[in-house]
mmCIF file of C-alpha atoms in Angstrom:
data_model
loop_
_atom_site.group_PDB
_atom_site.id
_atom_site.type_symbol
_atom_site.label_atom_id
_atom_site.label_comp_id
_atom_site.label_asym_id
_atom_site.label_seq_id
_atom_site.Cartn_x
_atom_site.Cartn_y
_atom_site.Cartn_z
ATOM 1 C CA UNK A 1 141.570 75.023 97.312
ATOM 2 C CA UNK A 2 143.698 73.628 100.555
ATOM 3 C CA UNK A 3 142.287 73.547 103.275
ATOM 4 C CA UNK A 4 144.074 76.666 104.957
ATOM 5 C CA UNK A 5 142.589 78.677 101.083
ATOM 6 C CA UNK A 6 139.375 77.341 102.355
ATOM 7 C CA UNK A 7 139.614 78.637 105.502
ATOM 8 C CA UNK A 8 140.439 81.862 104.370
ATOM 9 C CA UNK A 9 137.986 82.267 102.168
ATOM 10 C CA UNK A 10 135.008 81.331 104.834
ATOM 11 C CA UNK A 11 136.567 83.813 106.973
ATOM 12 C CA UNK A 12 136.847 86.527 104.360
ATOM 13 C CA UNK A 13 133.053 86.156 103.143
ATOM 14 C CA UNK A 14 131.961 86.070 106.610
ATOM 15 C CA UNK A 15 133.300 89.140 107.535
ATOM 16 C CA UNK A 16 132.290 90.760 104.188
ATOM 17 C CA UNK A 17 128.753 89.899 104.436
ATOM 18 C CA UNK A 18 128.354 90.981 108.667
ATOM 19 C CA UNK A 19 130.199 94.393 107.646
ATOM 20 C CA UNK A 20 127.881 95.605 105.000
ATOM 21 C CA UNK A 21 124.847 95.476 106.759
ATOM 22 C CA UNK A 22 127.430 97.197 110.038
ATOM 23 C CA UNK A 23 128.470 99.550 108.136
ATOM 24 C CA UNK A 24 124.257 100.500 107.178
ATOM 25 C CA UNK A 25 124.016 100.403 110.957
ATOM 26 C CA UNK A 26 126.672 102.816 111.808
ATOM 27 C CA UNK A 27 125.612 105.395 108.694
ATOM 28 C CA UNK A 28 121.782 105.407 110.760
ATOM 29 C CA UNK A 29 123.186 105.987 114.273
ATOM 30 C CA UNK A 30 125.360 108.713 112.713
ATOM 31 C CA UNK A 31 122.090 110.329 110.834
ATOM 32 C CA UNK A 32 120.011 109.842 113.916
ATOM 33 C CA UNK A 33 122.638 111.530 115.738
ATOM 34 C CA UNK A 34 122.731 114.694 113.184
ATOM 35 C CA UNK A 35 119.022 115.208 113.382
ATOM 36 C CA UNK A 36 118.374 114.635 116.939
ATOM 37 C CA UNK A 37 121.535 115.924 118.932
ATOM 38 C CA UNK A 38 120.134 114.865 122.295
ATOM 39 C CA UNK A 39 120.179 111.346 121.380
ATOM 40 C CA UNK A 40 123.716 111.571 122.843
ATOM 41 C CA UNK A 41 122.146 111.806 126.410
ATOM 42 C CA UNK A 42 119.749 108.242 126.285
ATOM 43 C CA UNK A 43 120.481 105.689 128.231
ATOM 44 C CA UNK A 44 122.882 103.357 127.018
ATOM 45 C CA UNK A 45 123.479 105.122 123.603
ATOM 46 C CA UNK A 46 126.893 105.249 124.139
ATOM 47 C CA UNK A 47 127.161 101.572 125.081
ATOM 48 C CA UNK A 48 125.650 100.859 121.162
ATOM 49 C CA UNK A 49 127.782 103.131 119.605
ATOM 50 C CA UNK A 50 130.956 101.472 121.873
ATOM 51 C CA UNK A 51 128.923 97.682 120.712
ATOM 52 C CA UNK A 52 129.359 98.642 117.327
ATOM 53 C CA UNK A 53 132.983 100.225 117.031
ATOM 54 C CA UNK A 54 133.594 96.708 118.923
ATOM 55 C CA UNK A 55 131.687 94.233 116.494
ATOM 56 C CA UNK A 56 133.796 96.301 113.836
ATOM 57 C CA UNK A 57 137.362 95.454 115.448
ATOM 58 C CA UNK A 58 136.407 91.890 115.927
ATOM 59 C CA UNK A 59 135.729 91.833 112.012
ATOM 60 C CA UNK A 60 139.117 93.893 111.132
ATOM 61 C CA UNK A 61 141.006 90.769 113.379
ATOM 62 C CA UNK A 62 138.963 87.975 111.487
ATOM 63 C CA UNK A 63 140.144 89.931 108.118
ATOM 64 C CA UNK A 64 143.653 90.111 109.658
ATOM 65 C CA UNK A 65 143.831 86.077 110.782
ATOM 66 C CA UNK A 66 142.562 84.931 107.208
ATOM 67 C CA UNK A 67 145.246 86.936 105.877
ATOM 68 C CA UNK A 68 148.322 86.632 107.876
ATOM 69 C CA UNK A 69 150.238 83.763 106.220
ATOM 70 C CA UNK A 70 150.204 85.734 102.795
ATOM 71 C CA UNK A 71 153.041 87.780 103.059
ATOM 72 C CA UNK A 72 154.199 90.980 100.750
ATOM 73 C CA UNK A 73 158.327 90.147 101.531
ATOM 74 C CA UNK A 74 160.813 92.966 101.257
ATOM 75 C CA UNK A 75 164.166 93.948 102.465
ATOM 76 C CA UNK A 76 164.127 96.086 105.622
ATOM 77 C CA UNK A 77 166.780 97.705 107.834
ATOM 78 C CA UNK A 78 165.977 96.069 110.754
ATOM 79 C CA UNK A 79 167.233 98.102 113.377
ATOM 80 C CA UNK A 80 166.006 101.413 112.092
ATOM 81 C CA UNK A 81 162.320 99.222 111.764
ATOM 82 C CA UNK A 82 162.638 98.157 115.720
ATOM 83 C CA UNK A 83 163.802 101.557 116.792
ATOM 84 C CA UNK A 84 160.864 103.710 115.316
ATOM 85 C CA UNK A 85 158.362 100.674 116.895
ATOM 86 C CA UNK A 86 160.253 101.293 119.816
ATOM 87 C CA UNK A 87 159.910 104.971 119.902
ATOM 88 C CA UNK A 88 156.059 104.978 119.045
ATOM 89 C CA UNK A 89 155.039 102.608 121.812
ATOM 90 C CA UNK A 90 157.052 104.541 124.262
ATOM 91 C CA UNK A 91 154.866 108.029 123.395
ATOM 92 C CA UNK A 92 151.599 105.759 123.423
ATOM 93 C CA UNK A 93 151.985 104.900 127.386
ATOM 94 C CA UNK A 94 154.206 108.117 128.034
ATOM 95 C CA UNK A 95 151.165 109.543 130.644
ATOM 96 C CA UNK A 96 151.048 105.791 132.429
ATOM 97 C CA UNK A 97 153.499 104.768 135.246
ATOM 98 C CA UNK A 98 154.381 102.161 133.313
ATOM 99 C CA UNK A 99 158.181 102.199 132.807
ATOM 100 C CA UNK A 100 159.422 101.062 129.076
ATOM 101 C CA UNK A 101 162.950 100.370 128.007
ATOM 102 C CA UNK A 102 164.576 98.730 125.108
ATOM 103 C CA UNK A 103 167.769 97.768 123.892
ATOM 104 C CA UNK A 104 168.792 96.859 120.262
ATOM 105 C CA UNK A 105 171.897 95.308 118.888
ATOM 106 C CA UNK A 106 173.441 97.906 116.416
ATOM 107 C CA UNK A 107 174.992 95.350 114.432
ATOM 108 C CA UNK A 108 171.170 94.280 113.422
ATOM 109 C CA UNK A 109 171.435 94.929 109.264
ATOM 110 C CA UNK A 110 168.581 94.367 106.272
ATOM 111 C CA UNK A 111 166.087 91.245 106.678
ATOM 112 C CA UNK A 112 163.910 89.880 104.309
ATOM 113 C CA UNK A 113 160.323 90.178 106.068
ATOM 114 C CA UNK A 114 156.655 91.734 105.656
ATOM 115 C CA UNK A 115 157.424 95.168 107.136
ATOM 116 C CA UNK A 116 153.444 95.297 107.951
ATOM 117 C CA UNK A 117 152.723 92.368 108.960
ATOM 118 C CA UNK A 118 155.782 92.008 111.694
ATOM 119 C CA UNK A 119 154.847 95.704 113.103
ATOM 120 C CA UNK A 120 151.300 94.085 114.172
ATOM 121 C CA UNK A 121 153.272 91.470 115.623
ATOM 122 C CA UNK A 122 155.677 93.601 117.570
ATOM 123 C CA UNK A 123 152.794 96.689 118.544
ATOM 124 C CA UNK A 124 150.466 93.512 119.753
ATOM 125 C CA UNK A 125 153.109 91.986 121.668
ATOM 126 C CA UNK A 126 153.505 94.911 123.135
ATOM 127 C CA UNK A 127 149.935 96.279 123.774
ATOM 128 C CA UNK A 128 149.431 93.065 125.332
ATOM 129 C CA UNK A 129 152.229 93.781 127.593
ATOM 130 C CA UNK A 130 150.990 97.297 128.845
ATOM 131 C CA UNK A 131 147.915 95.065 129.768
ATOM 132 C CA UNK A 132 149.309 93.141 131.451
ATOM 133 C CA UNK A 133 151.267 95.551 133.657
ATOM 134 C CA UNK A 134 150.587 96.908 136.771
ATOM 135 C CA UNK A 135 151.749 100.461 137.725
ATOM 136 C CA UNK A 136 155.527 100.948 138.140
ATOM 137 C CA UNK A 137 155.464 97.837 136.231
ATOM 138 C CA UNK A 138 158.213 97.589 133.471
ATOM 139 C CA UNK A 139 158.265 96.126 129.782
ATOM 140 C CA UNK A 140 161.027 95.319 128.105
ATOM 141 C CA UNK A 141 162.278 95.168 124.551
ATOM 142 C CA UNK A 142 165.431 93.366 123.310
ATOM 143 C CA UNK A 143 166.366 92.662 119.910
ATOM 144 C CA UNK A 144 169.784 90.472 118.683
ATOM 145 C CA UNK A 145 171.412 88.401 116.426
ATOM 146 C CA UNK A 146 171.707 84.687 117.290
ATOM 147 C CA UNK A 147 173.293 83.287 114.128
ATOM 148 C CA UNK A 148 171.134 83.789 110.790
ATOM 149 C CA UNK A 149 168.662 84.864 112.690
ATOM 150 C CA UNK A 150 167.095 87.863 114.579
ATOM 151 C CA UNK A 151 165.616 87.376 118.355
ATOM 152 C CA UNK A 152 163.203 89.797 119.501
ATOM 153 C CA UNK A 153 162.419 89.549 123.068
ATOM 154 C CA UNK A 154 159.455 91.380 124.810
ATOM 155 C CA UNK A 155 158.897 91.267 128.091
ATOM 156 C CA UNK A 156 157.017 92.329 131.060
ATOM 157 C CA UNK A 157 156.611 92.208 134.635
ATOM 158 C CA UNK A 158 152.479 91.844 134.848
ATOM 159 C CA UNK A 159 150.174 89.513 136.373
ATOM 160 C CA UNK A 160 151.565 87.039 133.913
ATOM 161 C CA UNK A 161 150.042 83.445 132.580
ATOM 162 C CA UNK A 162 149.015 80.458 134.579
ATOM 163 C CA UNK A 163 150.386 76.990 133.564
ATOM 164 C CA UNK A 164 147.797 75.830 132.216
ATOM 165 C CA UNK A 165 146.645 78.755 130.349
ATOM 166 C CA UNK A 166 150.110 78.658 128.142
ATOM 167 C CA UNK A 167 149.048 75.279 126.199
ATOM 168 C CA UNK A 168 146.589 76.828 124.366
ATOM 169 C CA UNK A 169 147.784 80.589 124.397
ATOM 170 C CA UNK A 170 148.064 81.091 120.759
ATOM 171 C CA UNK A 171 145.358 78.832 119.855
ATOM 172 C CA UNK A 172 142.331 80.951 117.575
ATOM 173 C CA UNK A 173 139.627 81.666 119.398
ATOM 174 C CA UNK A 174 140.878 81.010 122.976
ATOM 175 C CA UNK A 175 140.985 84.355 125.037
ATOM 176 C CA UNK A 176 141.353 85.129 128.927
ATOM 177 C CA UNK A 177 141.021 88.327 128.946
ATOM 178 C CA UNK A 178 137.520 90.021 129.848
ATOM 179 C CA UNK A 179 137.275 91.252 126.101
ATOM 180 C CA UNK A 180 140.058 90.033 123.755
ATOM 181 C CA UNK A 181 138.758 88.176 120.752
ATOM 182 C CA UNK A 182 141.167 85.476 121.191
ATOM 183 C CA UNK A 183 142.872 86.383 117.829
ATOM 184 C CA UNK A 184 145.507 88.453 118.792
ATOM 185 C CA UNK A 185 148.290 86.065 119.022
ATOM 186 C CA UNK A 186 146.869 83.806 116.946
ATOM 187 C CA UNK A 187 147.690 86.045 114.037
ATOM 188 C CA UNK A 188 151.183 86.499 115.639
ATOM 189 C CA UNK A 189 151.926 83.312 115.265
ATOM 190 C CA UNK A 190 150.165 82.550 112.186
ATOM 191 C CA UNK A 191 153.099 85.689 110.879
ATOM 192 C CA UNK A 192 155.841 84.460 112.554
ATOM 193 C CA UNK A 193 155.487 80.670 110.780
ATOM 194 C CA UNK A 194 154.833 82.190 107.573
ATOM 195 C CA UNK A 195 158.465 83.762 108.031
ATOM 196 C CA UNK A 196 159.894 80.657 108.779
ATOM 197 C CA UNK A 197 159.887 81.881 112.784
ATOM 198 C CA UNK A 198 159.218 80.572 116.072
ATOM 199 C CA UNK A 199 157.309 82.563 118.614
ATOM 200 C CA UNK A 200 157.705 80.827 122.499
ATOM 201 C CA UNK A 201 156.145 82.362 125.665
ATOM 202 C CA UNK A 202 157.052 81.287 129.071
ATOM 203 C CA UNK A 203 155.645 82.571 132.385
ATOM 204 C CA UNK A 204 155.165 82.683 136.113
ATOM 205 C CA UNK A 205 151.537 84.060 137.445
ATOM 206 C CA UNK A 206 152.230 86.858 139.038
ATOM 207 C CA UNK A 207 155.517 87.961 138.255
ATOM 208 C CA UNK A 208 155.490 88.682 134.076
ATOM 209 C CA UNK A 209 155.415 86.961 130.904
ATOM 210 C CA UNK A 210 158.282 87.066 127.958
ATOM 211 C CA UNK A 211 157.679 86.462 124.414
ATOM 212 C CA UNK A 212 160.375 85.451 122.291
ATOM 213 C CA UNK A 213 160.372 85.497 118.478
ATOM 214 C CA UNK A 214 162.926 84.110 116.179
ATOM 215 C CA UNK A 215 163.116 85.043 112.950
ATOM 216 C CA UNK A 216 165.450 84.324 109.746
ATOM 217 C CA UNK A 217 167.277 86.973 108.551
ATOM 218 C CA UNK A 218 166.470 85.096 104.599
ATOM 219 C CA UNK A 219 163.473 83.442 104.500
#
């Protein structure tokens, strides 16, 4: 095995073996719950069922970061891709006061790409954005051609990075958020390099943060 295989396959196992005896866990609380209703009122119940549904995402990321440089490649439309990604995020924050816009180059044709892989990239991007935001806030979505490639920028105008959080920004592990994992972008850019991509970020505290990702049209 190489060392990334290896890596992979410690990740894999470990999340395998905590989510069996989780999932045993869950199956109780849910019994429990069926055979004494007023469980639901306790103190602090809620907080283990919330505990739970949390220790559970943190194991679906680990699964996701051991797996995101294998990629499944097929041709896409790319504009048709960014357009219904577009149009799903928008209904997800339609009830905020968070203003979203995008604009895609038409002239945006097929790309060779994991079509699953690059929609986490683009919906975390973006959740990260809405995050970030403030109300009346705006995030913004451009996508273009810059020779054989495709840029995608995302942007918002949130509480954005400090200087010397952006070093180590996609870096595993490393979150500043009050409860991010610290995986998110790590399996962005994990995808992104498996494409042959770049992802950048630059940003000023206080005013927003863009993300940039630059991807070949042929891998």
């Amino acid at each position: 095995m190489t060392f990334n295989e290896d890596i992979e396959f410690m990740l894999s196992k470990f999340s395998h073996e905590i989510r069996n005896p989780l999932t045993t866990l869950y199956s109780t609380i849910q019994l429990i719950e069926m055979q004494h209703p007023e469980v639901k009122d306790f103190k602090h119940w809620s907080s283990l069922n919330y505990d739970i549904e949390y220790i559970n995402q943190l194991l679906d990321e680990l699964s996701n970061f051991a797996k995101s440089e294998k990629l499944n490649l097929t041709n896409i439309e790319m504009r048709p891709f960014l357009e219904h990604l577009s149009l799903s995020f928008a209904a997800s924050i339609a009830q905020s006061e968070i203003e979203y816009t995008s604009e895609i180059d038409p002239y945006i044709s097929k790309i060779t790409v994991d079509k699953t892989k690059l929609q986490e990239v683009f919906l975390n991007l973006l959740k990260n954005a809405y995050e970030a935001a403030l109300p009346n806030n705006t995030i913004y979505l451009e996508a273009g051609l810059e020779q054989d490639c495709v840029q995608i920028l995302v942007r918002d105008s949130g509480y954005g990075i400090t200087e010397e959080q952006l070093p180590t920004i996609f870096d595993p592990f490393v979150t500043y958020k009050k409860e991010g994992s610290g995986l998110g972008l790590a399996i962005c850019s994990n995808i992104i390099k498996a494409h042959g991509g770049i992802i950048s970020v630059s940003s000023v505290a206080g005013e927003g943060t863009s993300f940039l990702v630059t991807i070949p049209i042929k891998p």
